[in-house]
Amino acid sequence: MDLFTILQVLDSTVRLATPLLLACLAGLFSERAGIFDIGLEGKMLAAAFFAAALAAITGSVWLGLLAGIAASLVLSAIHGLASITFRGNQLISGVAINFLAAGMTVLIAQDLFSQGGRTPSLIGKGRFEPITLPFANEIVDIPLLGPIYYELISGHSILVYVAFLMVPLSWWVLFRTRFGLQLRAVGENPAAVDTAGVSVVGLRYAAVAICGVLCGIAGAYLATGLQAGFVKDMTAGRGFIALAALIFAKWRPWYALYACLLFGLLQAVALRYQNIDLGIVVLPVQFMDALPYVLTVVILAGFVGKAIPPRAGGEPYVKER
């Protein structure tokens, strides 16, 4: 395998890992505050549809992005209302959001566009275009460094760079700010936070809102950056893979980056190689397609070491009188 092929695989890895990374960071904020969110899949799906639909209607990908974020925030508000205000079961609320998004997106898409639950293909300013970073064309001929900068680092859409910048930003917010300290404390001991005079409900709603924004960006990227339109169930389990990556990362931003890149690499290899000849046996493309999901099951089965979630995760907080 030559350098160019390796760079192409890694380039695909970055693109495919981007929605996983954004969704994983979304779940990180939510679960660190004690709100488990299985509805990441549904929020991404709703965001993907509304982003693609508005981009197709208006011709503006930025309006599409705002629509995707807004749709995800609405579902986040529903999840917050059910699990924080009414103290309902967080897992059931998340599952309900997934079902709601799966049915709603196809129904509205068919009503608006009559294309079998799809949106029209996005062109021009209706989707995010690749960005050529400074000096990429000038140094492309420099051995090793030039191709890496030109093929791997440059040439992505703006949301890819936003996703990777969110990793150090999330780390700083969670571990270097007062807000992050309070957010983590709410997920561990909400009673102590309440005793200190800080609103547990307010912090949890803030975490759910951040989760909604990040899921909105992830879904919008799927439909307007990675692909050029919305199709039925286009998230394809990415929300659940992001949850597995979050457990794999043990609820830490930098580990989340590595976990999502691993999942992205498996998907990139499956797309690049239809059949892999190992000499003794030939691995069919179906096996490679299934690998990310198999790895998800393995991770959830607990083969990555002991992953301890926030102690108050999944438990509604009842203020003592």
PDB file of C-alpha atoms in Angstrom:
ATOM      1  CA  MET A   1       0.000   0.000   0.000  1.00  0.00           C
ATOM      2  CA  ASP A   2       1.583   3.269  -1.119  1.00  0.00           C
ATOM      3  CA  LEU A   3       1.494   6.628   0.680  1.00  0.00           C
ATOM      4  CA  PHE A   4      -1.259   8.026  -1.551  1.00  0.00           C
ATOM      5  CA  THR A   5      -3.591   5.107  -0.790  1.00  0.00           C
ATOM      6  CA  ILE A   6      -2.894   5.368   2.934  1.00  0.00           C
ATOM      7  CA  LEU A   7      -3.656   9.100   2.865  1.00  0.00           C
ATOM      8  CA  GLN A   8      -6.906   8.474   1.006  1.00  0.00           C
ATOM      9  CA  VAL A   9      -8.003   5.946   3.630  1.00  0.00           C
ATOM     10  CA  LEU A  10      -7.049   8.317   6.451  1.00  0.00           C
ATOM     11  CA  ASP A  11      -8.824  11.181   4.687  1.00  0.00           C
ATOM     12  CA  SER A  12     -12.004   9.079   4.553  1.00  0.00           C
ATOM     13  CA  THR A  13     -11.449   8.165   8.198  1.00  0.00           C
ATOM     14  CA  VAL A  14     -11.498  11.840   9.201  1.00  0.00           C
ATOM     15  CA  ARG A  15     -14.674  12.515   7.225  1.00  0.00           C
ATOM     16  CA  LEU A  16     -16.510   9.469   8.550  1.00  0.00           C
ATOM     17  CA  ALA A  17     -15.367  10.051  12.129  1.00  0.00           C
ATOM     18  CA  THR A  18     -16.641  13.648  12.188  1.00  0.00           C
ATOM     19  CA  PRO A  19     -20.374  12.952  12.844  1.00  0.00           C
ATOM     20  CA  LEU A  20     -19.411  10.232  15.345  1.00  0.00           C
ATOM     21  CA  LEU A  21     -17.123  12.643  17.182  1.00  0.00           C
ATOM     22  CA  LEU A  22     -19.731  15.397  17.397  1.00  0.00           C
ATOM     23  CA  ALA A  23     -22.390  12.965  18.626  1.00  0.00           C
ATOM     24  CA  CYS A  24     -19.942  11.427  21.095  1.00  0.00           C
ATOM     25  CA  LEU A  25     -19.097  14.837  22.563  1.00  0.00           C
ATOM     26  CA  ALA A  26     -22.823  15.599  22.697  1.00  0.00           C
ATOM     27  CA  GLY A  27     -23.402  12.475  24.763  1.00  0.00           C
ATOM     28  CA  LEU A  28     -20.388  13.346  26.876  1.00  0.00           C
ATOM     29  CA  PHE A  29     -21.886  16.646  28.058  1.00  0.00           C
ATOM     30  CA  SER A  30     -25.288  15.107  28.658  1.00  0.00           C
ATOM     31  CA  GLU A  31     -24.093  12.042  30.535  1.00  0.00           C
ATOM     32  CA  ARG A  32     -21.534  13.964  32.569  1.00  0.00           C
ATOM     33  CA  ALA A  33     -24.520  15.899  33.916  1.00  0.00           C
ATOM     34  CA  GLY A  34     -26.360  12.680  34.756  1.00  0.00           C
ATOM     35  CA  ILE A  35     -28.731  12.556  31.759  1.00  0.00           C
ATOM     36  CA  PHE A  36     -28.335   9.403  29.688  1.00  0.00           C
ATOM     37  CA  ASP A  37     -29.292  10.054  26.081  1.00  0.00           C
ATOM     38  CA  ILE A  38     -30.053   7.142  23.773  1.00  0.00           C
ATOM     39  CA  GLY A  39     -31.787   9.675  21.515  1.00  0.00           C
ATOM     40  CA  LEU A  40     -28.543  10.836  19.870  1.00  0.00           C
ATOM     41  CA  GLU A  41     -29.518   8.851  16.790  1.00  0.00           C
ATOM     42  CA  GLY A  42     -32.912  10.524  16.521  1.00  0.00           C
ATOM     43  CA  LYS A  43     -31.532  14.014  17.027  1.00  0.00           C
ATOM     44  CA  MET A  44     -28.919  13.507  14.333  1.00  0.00           C
ATOM     45  CA  LEU A  45     -31.542  12.119  11.945  1.00  0.00           C
ATOM     46  CA  ALA A  46     -33.926  15.023  12.514  1.00  0.00           C
ATOM     47  CA  ALA A  47     -31.094  17.526  12.137  1.00  0.00           C
ATOM     48  CA  ALA A  48     -29.948  15.863   8.911  1.00  0.00           C
ATOM     49  CA  PHE A  49     -33.418  16.099   7.397  1.00  0.00           C
ATOM     50  CA  PHE A  50     -34.213  19.670   8.359  1.00  0.00           C
ATOM     51  CA  ALA A  51     -30.731  20.846   7.360  1.00  0.00           C
ATOM     52  CA  ALA A  52     -31.041  19.222   3.934  1.00  0.00           C
ATOM     53  CA  ALA A  53     -34.654  20.313   3.459  1.00  0.00           C
ATOM     54  CA  LEU A  54     -34.048  23.983   4.214  1.00  0.00           C
ATOM     55  CA  ALA A  55     -30.798  23.991   2.232  1.00  0.00           C
ATOM     56  CA  ALA A  56     -32.689  22.539  -0.746  1.00  0.00           C
ATOM     57  CA  ILE A  57     -35.520  25.081  -0.444  1.00  0.00           C
ATOM     58  CA  THR A  58     -33.422  28.193   0.212  1.00  0.00           C
ATOM     59  CA  GLY A  59     -30.153  27.262  -1.463  1.00  0.00           C
ATOM     60  CA  SER A  60     -28.255  28.283   1.688  1.00  0.00           C
ATOM     61  CA  VAL A  61     -26.336  25.651   3.593  1.00  0.00           C
ATOM     62  CA  TRP A  62     -25.969  27.995   6.579  1.00  0.00           C
ATOM     63  CA  LEU A  63     -29.724  28.292   6.951  1.00  0.00           C
ATOM     64  CA  GLY A  64     -29.825  24.522   6.679  1.00  0.00           C
ATOM     65  CA  LEU A  65     -27.296  24.223   9.487  1.00  0.00           C
ATOM     66  CA  LEU A  66     -29.368  26.516  11.709  1.00  0.00           C
ATOM     67  CA  ALA A  67     -32.488  24.495  10.921  1.00  0.00           C
ATOM     68  CA  GLY A  68     -30.700  21.262  11.825  1.00  0.00           C
ATOM     69  CA  ILE A  69     -29.516  22.691  15.142  1.00  0.00           C
ATOM     70  CA  ALA A  70     -33.004  24.018  15.885  1.00  0.00           C
ATOM     71  CA  ALA A  71     -34.609  20.622  15.176  1.00  0.00           C
ATOM     72  CA  SER A  72     -32.121  18.866  17.431  1.00  0.00           C
ATOM     73  CA  LEU A  73     -32.684  21.443  20.189  1.00  0.00           C
ATOM     74  CA  VAL A  74     -36.444  20.851  20.039  1.00  0.00           C
ATOM     75  CA  LEU A  75     -35.936  17.117  20.557  1.00  0.00           C
ATOM     76  CA  SER A  76     -33.429  17.868  23.324  1.00  0.00           C
ATOM     77  CA  ALA A  77     -36.038  20.065  25.018  1.00  0.00           C
ATOM     78  CA  ILE A  78     -38.546  17.220  24.826  1.00  0.00           C
ATOM     79  CA  HIS A  79     -36.013  14.832  26.335  1.00  0.00           C
ATOM     80  CA  GLY A  80     -35.154  17.347  29.053  1.00  0.00           C
ATOM     81  CA  LEU A  81     -38.801  17.974  29.843  1.00  0.00           C
ATOM     82  CA  ALA A  82     -39.515  14.264  30.139  1.00  0.00           C
ATOM     83  CA  SER A  83     -36.413  13.259  32.100  1.00  0.00           C
ATOM     84  CA  ILE A  84     -35.599  16.371  34.162  1.00  0.00           C
ATOM     85  CA  THR A  85     -38.855  18.204  34.803  1.00  0.00           C
ATOM     86  CA  PHE A  86     -41.205  15.217  34.905  1.00  0.00           C
ATOM     87  CA  ARG A  87     -38.509  12.805  36.156  1.00  0.00           C
ATOM     88  CA  GLY A  88     -39.390  10.159  33.591  1.00  0.00           C
ATOM     89  CA  ASN A  89     -37.259   7.237  32.513  1.00  0.00           C
ATOM     90  CA  GLN A  90     -34.375   8.642  30.479  1.00  0.00           C
ATOM     91  CA  LEU A  91     -33.896   5.515  28.373  1.00  0.00           C
ATOM     92  CA  ILE A  92     -37.547   5.337  27.342  1.00  0.00           C
ATOM     93  CA  SER A  93     -37.519   9.033  26.477  1.00  0.00           C
ATOM     94  CA  GLY A  94     -34.473   8.532  24.260  1.00  0.00           C
ATOM     95  CA  VAL A  95     -36.000   5.550  22.476  1.00  0.00           C
ATOM     96  CA  ALA A  96     -39.194   7.527  21.877  1.00  0.00           C
ATOM     97  CA  ILE A  97     -37.172  10.341  20.295  1.00  0.00           C
ATOM     98  CA  ASN A  98     -35.508   7.849  17.949  1.00  0.00           C
ATOM     99  CA  PHE A  99     -38.868   6.465  16.805  1.00  0.00           C
ATOM    100  CA  LEU A 100     -40.321   9.959  16.452  1.00  0.00           C
ATOM    101  CA  ALA A 101     -37.446  11.169  14.291  1.00  0.00           C
ATOM    102  CA  ALA A 102     -37.402   8.040  12.116  1.00  0.00           C
ATOM    103  CA  GLY A 103     -41.089   8.392  11.238  1.00  0.00           C
ATOM    104  CA  MET A 104     -41.354  12.168  11.164  1.00  0.00           C
ATOM    105  CA  THR A 105     -38.460  12.769   8.769  1.00  0.00           C
ATOM    106  CA  VAL A 106     -39.728  10.380   6.090  1.00  0.00           C
ATOM    107  CA  LEU A 107     -43.315  11.608   6.407  1.00  0.00           C
ATOM    108  CA  ILE A 108     -42.422  15.305   6.058  1.00  0.00           C
ATOM    109  CA  ALA A 109     -39.884  14.612   3.289  1.00  0.00           C
ATOM    110  CA  GLN A 110     -42.475  12.739   1.257  1.00  0.00           C
ATOM    111  CA  ASP A 111     -45.038  15.484   1.792  1.00  0.00           C
ATOM    112  CA  LEU A 112     -42.636  18.284   0.807  1.00  0.00           C
ATOM    113  CA  PHE A 113     -40.642  16.732  -2.012  1.00  0.00           C
ATOM    114  CA  SER A 114     -42.502  13.544  -3.092  1.00  0.00           C
ATOM    115  CA  GLN A 115     -39.243  11.687  -3.699  1.00  0.00           C
ATOM    116  CA  GLY A 116     -39.809   8.600  -1.567  1.00  0.00           C
ATOM    117  CA  GLY A 117     -38.705  10.178   1.700  1.00  0.00           C
ATOM    118  CA  ARG A 118     -35.645  11.865   0.189  1.00  0.00           C
ATOM    119  CA  THR A 119     -34.729  15.477  -0.331  1.00  0.00           C
ATOM    120  CA  PRO A 120     -33.462  16.838  -3.668  1.00  0.00           C
ATOM    121  CA  SER A 121     -29.721  16.577  -4.222  1.00  0.00           C
ATOM    122  CA  LEU A 122     -27.856  19.593  -2.878  1.00  0.00           C
ATOM    123  CA  ILE A 123     -25.559  21.541  -5.183  1.00  0.00           C
ATOM    124  CA  GLY A 124     -23.527  24.724  -5.033  1.00  0.00           C
ATOM    125  CA  LYS A 125     -24.186  26.807  -1.934  1.00  0.00           C
ATOM    126  CA  GLY A 126     -26.683  24.236  -0.721  1.00  0.00           C
ATOM    127  CA  ARG A 127     -23.888  22.129   0.774  1.00  0.00           C
ATOM    128  CA  PHE A 128     -20.583  22.617   2.541  1.00  0.00           C
ATOM    129  CA  GLU A 129     -17.679  22.699   0.113  1.00  0.00           C
ATOM    130  CA  PRO A 130     -14.104  21.589   0.891  1.00  0.00           C
ATOM    131  CA  ILE A 131     -11.744  24.283   2.141  1.00  0.00           C
ATOM    132  CA  THR A 132      -8.190  24.496   0.817  1.00  0.00           C
ATOM    133  CA  LEU A 133      -5.943  25.593   3.662  1.00  0.00           C
ATOM    134  CA  PRO A 134      -3.206  28.206   3.111  1.00  0.00           C
ATOM    135  CA  PHE A 135      -0.106  27.022   1.206  1.00  0.00           C
ATOM    136  CA  ALA A 136      -1.639  23.579   0.494  1.00  0.00           C
ATOM    137  CA  ASN A 137      -1.047  23.915  -3.242  1.00  0.00           C
ATOM    138  CA  GLU A 138       2.421  25.429  -2.798  1.00  0.00           C
ATOM    139  CA  ILE A 139       3.914  22.650  -0.646  1.00  0.00           C
ATOM    140  CA  VAL A 140       2.158  19.666  -2.220  1.00  0.00           C
ATOM    141  CA  ASP A 141       5.382  18.576  -3.971  1.00  0.00           C
ATOM    142  CA  ILE A 142       7.449  18.482  -0.771  1.00  0.00           C
ATOM    143  CA  PRO A 143       8.104  14.807   0.061  1.00  0.00           C
ATOM    144  CA  LEU A 144       5.919  13.335   2.803  1.00  0.00           C
ATOM    145  CA  LEU A 145       4.950  16.648   4.453  1.00  0.00           C
ATOM    146  CA  GLY A 146       3.342  18.096   1.321  1.00  0.00           C
ATOM    147  CA  PRO A 147       1.018  15.163   0.525  1.00  0.00           C
ATOM    148  CA  ILE A 148       0.010  14.811   4.194  1.00  0.00           C
ATOM    149  CA  TYR A 149      -0.900  18.489   4.456  1.00  0.00           C
ATOM    150  CA  TYR A 150      -2.613  18.599   1.048  1.00  0.00           C
ATOM    151  CA  GLU A 151      -4.503  15.281   1.143  1.00  0.00           C
ATOM    152  CA  LEU A 152      -5.146  14.702   4.836  1.00  0.00           C
ATOM    153  CA  ILE A 153      -5.232  18.047   6.652  1.00  0.00           C
ATOM    154  CA  SER A 154      -6.508  20.358   3.912  1.00  0.00           C
ATOM    155  CA  GLY A 155      -9.586  19.852   1.770  1.00  0.00           C
ATOM    156  CA  HIS A 156     -12.285  19.240   4.380  1.00  0.00           C
ATOM    157  CA  SER A 157     -15.467  21.190   4.982  1.00  0.00           C
ATOM    158  CA  ILE A 158     -15.594  23.711   7.807  1.00  0.00           C
ATOM    159  CA  LEU A 159     -17.661  21.403  10.042  1.00  0.00           C
ATOM    160  CA  VAL A 160     -14.834  18.847  10.082  1.00  0.00           C
ATOM    161  CA  TYR A 161     -12.482  21.437  11.545  1.00  0.00           C
ATOM    162  CA  VAL A 162     -15.196  22.551  13.977  1.00  0.00           C
ATOM    163  CA  ALA A 163     -15.623  18.960  15.177  1.00  0.00           C
ATOM    164  CA  PHE A 164     -11.927  18.483  15.871  1.00  0.00           C
ATOM    165  CA  LEU A 165     -11.642  21.887  17.559  1.00  0.00           C
ATOM    166  CA  MET A 166     -14.522  20.870  19.812  1.00  0.00           C
ATOM    167  CA  VAL A 167     -12.316  18.220  21.450  1.00  0.00           C
ATOM    168  CA  PRO A 168      -9.874  20.585  23.208  1.00  0.00           C
ATOM    169  CA  LEU A 169     -12.715  23.051  23.782  1.00  0.00           C
ATOM    170  CA  SER A 170     -14.828  20.375  25.476  1.00  0.00           C
ATOM    171  CA  TRP A 171     -11.855  19.317  27.592  1.00  0.00           C
ATOM    172  CA  TRP A 172     -11.249  22.914  28.663  1.00  0.00           C
ATOM    173  CA  VAL A 173     -14.913  23.572  29.462  1.00  0.00           C
ATOM    174  CA  LEU A 174     -15.354  20.369  31.459  1.00  0.00           C
ATOM    175  CA  PHE A 175     -12.051  20.301  33.335  1.00  0.00           C
ATOM    176  CA  ARG A 176     -10.846  23.903  33.487  1.00  0.00           C
ATOM    177  CA  THR A 177     -13.952  26.022  34.098  1.00  0.00           C
ATOM    178  CA  ARG A 178     -16.319  26.517  37.004  1.00  0.00           C
ATOM    179  CA  PHE A 179     -19.246  25.556  34.794  1.00  0.00           C
ATOM    180  CA  GLY A 180     -17.547  22.269  33.876  1.00  0.00           C
ATOM    181  CA  LEU A 181     -16.825  21.476  37.514  1.00  0.00           C
ATOM    182  CA  GLN A 182     -20.463  22.074  38.433  1.00  0.00           C
ATOM    183  CA  LEU A 183     -21.634  20.033  35.448  1.00  0.00           C
ATOM    184  CA  ARG A 184     -19.498  17.046  36.443  1.00  0.00           C
ATOM    185  CA  ALA A 185     -20.584  17.410  40.059  1.00  0.00           C
ATOM    186  CA  VAL A 186     -24.258  17.255  39.015  1.00  0.00           C
ATOM    187  CA  GLY A 187     -23.579  13.890  37.407  1.00  0.00           C
ATOM    188  CA  GLU A 188     -21.840  12.569  40.512  1.00  0.00           C
ATOM    189  CA  ASN A 189     -23.665  14.128  43.477  1.00  0.00           C
ATOM    190  CA  PRO A 190     -26.536  16.472  42.581  1.00  0.00           C
ATOM    191  CA  ALA A 191     -27.548  16.864  46.230  1.00  0.00           C
ATOM    192  CA  ALA A 192     -24.171  18.425  47.052  1.00  0.00           C
ATOM    193  CA  VAL A 193     -24.517  20.849  44.134  1.00  0.00           C
ATOM    194  CA  ASP A 194     -28.002  21.779  45.280  1.00  0.00           C
ATOM    195  CA  THR A 195     -26.735  22.349  48.813  1.00  0.00           C
ATOM    196  CA  ALA A 196     -24.134  24.762  47.412  1.00  0.00           C
ATOM    197  CA  GLY A 197     -26.955  26.871  45.996  1.00  0.00           C
ATOM    198  CA  VAL A 198     -26.491  25.879  42.330  1.00  0.00           C
ATOM    199  CA  SER A 199     -29.519  24.843  40.279  1.00  0.00           C
ATOM    200  CA  VAL A 200     -29.342  21.156  39.412  1.00  0.00           C
ATOM    201  CA  VAL A 201     -32.214  21.523  36.943  1.00  0.00           C
ATOM    202  CA  GLY A 202     -30.563  24.502  35.239  1.00  0.00           C
ATOM    203  CA  LEU A 203     -27.237  22.711  34.826  1.00  0.00           C
ATOM    204  CA  ARG A 204     -28.868  19.586  33.444  1.00  0.00           C
ATOM    205  CA  TYR A 205     -30.910  21.598  30.966  1.00  0.00           C
ATOM    206  CA  ALA A 206     -27.711  23.404  29.920  1.00  0.00           C
ATOM    207  CA  ALA A 207     -26.008  20.058  29.310  1.00  0.00           C
ATOM    208  CA  VAL A 208     -28.994  18.776  27.317  1.00  0.00           C
ATOM    209  CA  ALA A 209     -28.963  21.991  25.242  1.00  0.00           C
ATOM    210  CA  ILE A 210     -25.244  21.618  24.462  1.00  0.00           C
ATOM    211  CA  CYS A 211     -25.962  18.026  23.485  1.00  0.00           C
ATOM    212  CA  GLY A 212     -28.683  19.272  21.130  1.00  0.00           C
ATOM    213  CA  VAL A 213     -26.400  21.791  19.438  1.00  0.00           C
ATOM    214  CA  LEU A 214     -23.648  19.243  18.832  1.00  0.00           C
ATOM    215  CA  CYS A 215     -26.093  16.615  17.550  1.00  0.00           C
ATOM    216  CA  GLY A 216     -27.558  19.269  15.256  1.00  0.00           C
ATOM    217  CA  ILE A 217     -24.144  20.014  13.775  1.00  0.00           C
ATOM    218  CA  ALA A 218     -23.464  16.279  13.393  1.00  0.00           C
ATOM    219  CA  GLY A 219     -26.725  15.667  11.557  1.00  0.00           C
ATOM    220  CA  ALA A 220     -26.306  18.740   9.359  1.00  0.00           C
ATOM    221  CA  TYR A 221     -22.821  17.574   8.403  1.00  0.00           C
ATOM    222  CA  LEU A 222     -24.176  14.165   7.393  1.00  0.00           C
ATOM    223  CA  ALA A 223     -26.685  15.644   4.957  1.00  0.00           C
ATOM    224  CA  THR A 224     -24.867  18.746   3.716  1.00  0.00           C
ATOM    225  CA  GLY A 225     -21.186  17.864   4.078  1.00  0.00           C
ATOM    226  CA  LEU A 226     -20.594  14.132   3.965  1.00  0.00           C
ATOM    227  CA  GLN A 227     -23.471  13.570   1.544  1.00  0.00           C
ATOM    228  CA  ALA A 228     -25.520  15.856  -0.687  1.00  0.00           C
ATOM    229  CA  GLY A 229     -29.036  15.403   0.663  1.00  0.00           C
ATOM    230  CA  PHE A 230     -31.195  13.421   3.044  1.00  0.00           C
ATOM    231  CA  VAL A 231     -32.209   9.787   2.635  1.00  0.00           C
ATOM    232  CA  LYS A 232     -34.265   7.595   4.929  1.00  0.00           C
ATOM    233  CA  ASP A 233     -32.417   6.447   8.076  1.00  0.00           C
ATOM    234  CA  MET A 234     -29.162   7.939   6.804  1.00  0.00           C
ATOM    235  CA  THR A 235     -27.626   8.011  10.291  1.00  0.00           C
ATOM    236  CA  ALA A 236     -27.400   4.187  10.059  1.00  0.00           C
ATOM    237  CA  GLY A 237     -26.784   3.609  13.753  1.00  0.00           C
ATOM    238  CA  ARG A 238     -24.134   6.296  14.132  1.00  0.00           C
ATOM    239  CA  GLY A 239     -25.816   7.573  17.296  1.00  0.00           C
ATOM    240  CA  PHE A 240     -25.459   4.171  18.928  1.00  0.00           C
ATOM    241  CA  ILE A 241     -21.870   3.823  17.729  1.00  0.00           C
ATOM    242  CA  ALA A 242     -21.179   7.245  19.278  1.00  0.00           C
ATOM    243  CA  LEU A 243     -22.571   5.966  22.591  1.00  0.00           C
ATOM    244  CA  ALA A 244     -20.297   2.932  22.376  1.00  0.00           C
ATOM    245  CA  ALA A 245     -17.353   5.216  21.618  1.00  0.00           C
ATOM    246  CA  LEU A 246     -18.283   7.295  24.667  1.00  0.00           C
ATOM    247  CA  ILE A 247     -18.161   4.216  26.901  1.00  0.00           C
ATOM    248  CA  PHE A 248     -14.927   3.150  25.205  1.00  0.00           C
ATOM    249  CA  ALA A 249     -13.525   6.615  25.948  1.00  0.00           C
ATOM    250  CA  LYS A 250     -14.690   6.427  29.574  1.00  0.00           C
ATOM    251  CA  TRP A 251     -16.409   9.803  29.268  1.00  0.00           C
ATOM    252  CA  ARG A 252     -13.240  11.759  28.401  1.00  0.00           C
ATOM    253  CA  PRO A 253     -12.945  14.086  25.368  1.00  0.00           C
ATOM    254  CA  TRP A 254      -9.498  13.098  24.109  1.00  0.00           C
ATOM    255  CA  TYR A 255     -10.220   9.388  24.424  1.00  0.00           C
ATOM    256  CA  ALA A 256     -13.489  10.046  22.575  1.00  0.00           C
ATOM    257  CA  LEU A 257     -11.469  11.415  19.654  1.00  0.00           C
ATOM    258  CA  TYR A 258      -9.339   8.260  19.457  1.00  0.00           C
ATOM    259  CA  ALA A 259     -12.375   5.976  19.746  1.00  0.00           C
ATOM    260  CA  CYS A 260     -14.263   7.790  16.984  1.00  0.00           C
ATOM    261  CA  LEU A 261     -11.217   7.727  14.701  1.00  0.00           C
ATOM    262  CA  LEU A 262     -11.042   3.957  15.240  1.00  0.00           C
ATOM    263  CA  PHE A 263     -14.669   3.531  14.220  1.00  0.00           C
ATOM    264  CA  GLY A 264     -14.139   5.885  11.279  1.00  0.00           C
ATOM    265  CA  LEU A 265     -11.121   3.872  10.135  1.00  0.00           C
ATOM    266  CA  LEU A 266     -13.131   0.646  10.110  1.00  0.00           C
ATOM    267  CA  GLN A 267     -15.834   2.312   8.009  1.00  0.00           C
ATOM    268  CA  ALA A 268     -13.241   3.816   5.667  1.00  0.00           C
ATOM    269  CA  VAL A 269     -11.548   0.458   5.100  1.00  0.00           C
ATOM    270  CA  ALA A 270     -14.944  -1.171   4.417  1.00  0.00           C
ATOM    271  CA  LEU A 271     -15.741   1.485   1.805  1.00  0.00           C
ATOM    272  CA  ARG A 272     -12.305   1.369   0.205  1.00  0.00           C
ATOM    273  CA  TYR A 273     -11.839  -2.408  -0.056  1.00  0.00           C
ATOM    274  CA  GLN A 274     -14.666  -4.590  -1.298  1.00  0.00           C
ATOM    275  CA  ASN A 275     -12.848  -7.816  -0.456  1.00  0.00           C
ATOM    276  CA  ILE A 276      -9.703  -8.196   1.632  1.00  0.00           C
ATOM    277  CA  ASP A 277      -7.444 -11.123   0.735  1.00  0.00           C
ATOM    278  CA  LEU A 278      -5.585 -12.391   3.795  1.00  0.00           C
ATOM    279  CA  GLY A 279      -4.004 -15.270   1.859  1.00  0.00           C
ATOM    280  CA  ILE A 280      -5.821 -18.022   3.708  1.00  0.00           C
ATOM    281  CA  VAL A 281      -9.272 -16.498   3.496  1.00  0.00           C
ATOM    282  CA  VAL A 282     -10.918 -13.589   1.687  1.00  0.00           C
ATOM    283  CA  LEU A 283     -12.943 -11.260   3.917  1.00  0.00           C
ATOM    284  CA  PRO A 284     -16.093 -10.127   2.081  1.00  0.00           C
ATOM    285  CA  VAL A 285     -17.178  -6.503   2.143  1.00  0.00           C
ATOM    286  CA  GLN A 286     -20.171  -7.433   4.301  1.00  0.00           C
ATOM    287  CA  PHE A 287     -17.796  -8.489   7.060  1.00  0.00           C
ATOM    288  CA  MET A 288     -16.017  -5.127   6.956  1.00  0.00           C
ATOM    289  CA  ASP A 289     -19.340  -3.272   6.902  1.00  0.00           C
ATOM    290  CA  ALA A 290     -20.398  -5.139  10.028  1.00  0.00           C
ATOM    291  CA  LEU A 291     -17.120  -4.546  11.902  1.00  0.00           C
ATOM    292  CA  PRO A 292     -18.059  -1.166  13.455  1.00  0.00           C
ATOM    293  CA  TYR A 293     -21.267  -2.671  14.803  1.00  0.00           C
ATOM    294  CA  VAL A 294     -19.508  -5.820  16.022  1.00  0.00           C
ATOM    295  CA  LEU A 295     -16.984  -3.615  17.788  1.00  0.00           C
ATOM    296  CA  THR A 296     -19.907  -1.716  19.328  1.00  0.00           C
ATOM    297  CA  VAL A 297     -21.283  -4.938  20.803  1.00  0.00           C
ATOM    298  CA  VAL A 298     -17.832  -5.942  22.057  1.00  0.00           C
ATOM    299  CA  ILE A 299     -17.361  -2.564  23.745  1.00  0.00           C
ATOM    300  CA  LEU A 300     -20.796  -2.618  25.332  1.00  0.00           C
ATOM    301  CA  ALA A 301     -20.112  -6.151  26.563  1.00  0.00           C
ATOM    302  CA  GLY A 302     -17.336  -4.674  28.665  1.00  0.00           C
ATOM    303  CA  PHE A 303     -14.195  -5.998  27.010  1.00  0.00           C
ATOM    304  CA  VAL A 304     -12.401  -2.646  27.164  1.00  0.00           C
ATOM    305  CA  GLY A 305     -11.866  -2.617  30.898  1.00  0.00           C
ATOM    306  CA  LYS A 306     -14.037  -1.215  33.621  1.00  0.00           C
ATOM    307  CA  ALA A 307     -15.856   1.924  32.489  1.00  0.00           C
ATOM    308  CA  ILE A 308     -17.583   3.642  35.396  1.00  0.00           C
ATOM    309  CA  PRO A 309     -20.334   6.083  34.354  1.00  0.00           C
ATOM    310  CA  PRO A 310     -21.271   9.142  36.434  1.00  0.00           C
ATOM    311  CA  ARG A 311     -22.795   7.885  39.686  1.00  0.00           C
ATOM    312  CA  ALA A 312     -26.004   9.881  39.377  1.00  0.00           C
ATOM    313  CA  GLY A 313     -26.461   9.042  35.701  1.00  0.00           C
ATOM    314  CA  GLY A 314     -29.973   8.021  34.750  1.00  0.00           C
ATOM    315  CA  GLU A 315     -31.451   9.044  38.085  1.00  0.00           C
ATOM    316  CA  PRO A 316     -33.904  11.958  38.294  1.00  0.00           C
ATOM    317  CA  TYR A 317     -33.073  14.389  41.062  1.00  0.00           C
ATOM    318  CA  VAL A 318     -35.731  15.020  43.681  1.00  0.00           C
ATOM    319  CA  LYS A 319     -35.035  18.074  45.781  1.00  0.00           C
ATOM    320  CA  GLU A 320     -35.259  17.386  49.509  1.00  0.00           C
ATOM    321  CA  ARG A 321     -37.683  19.519  51.458  1.00  0.00           C
TER     322      ARG A 321
END
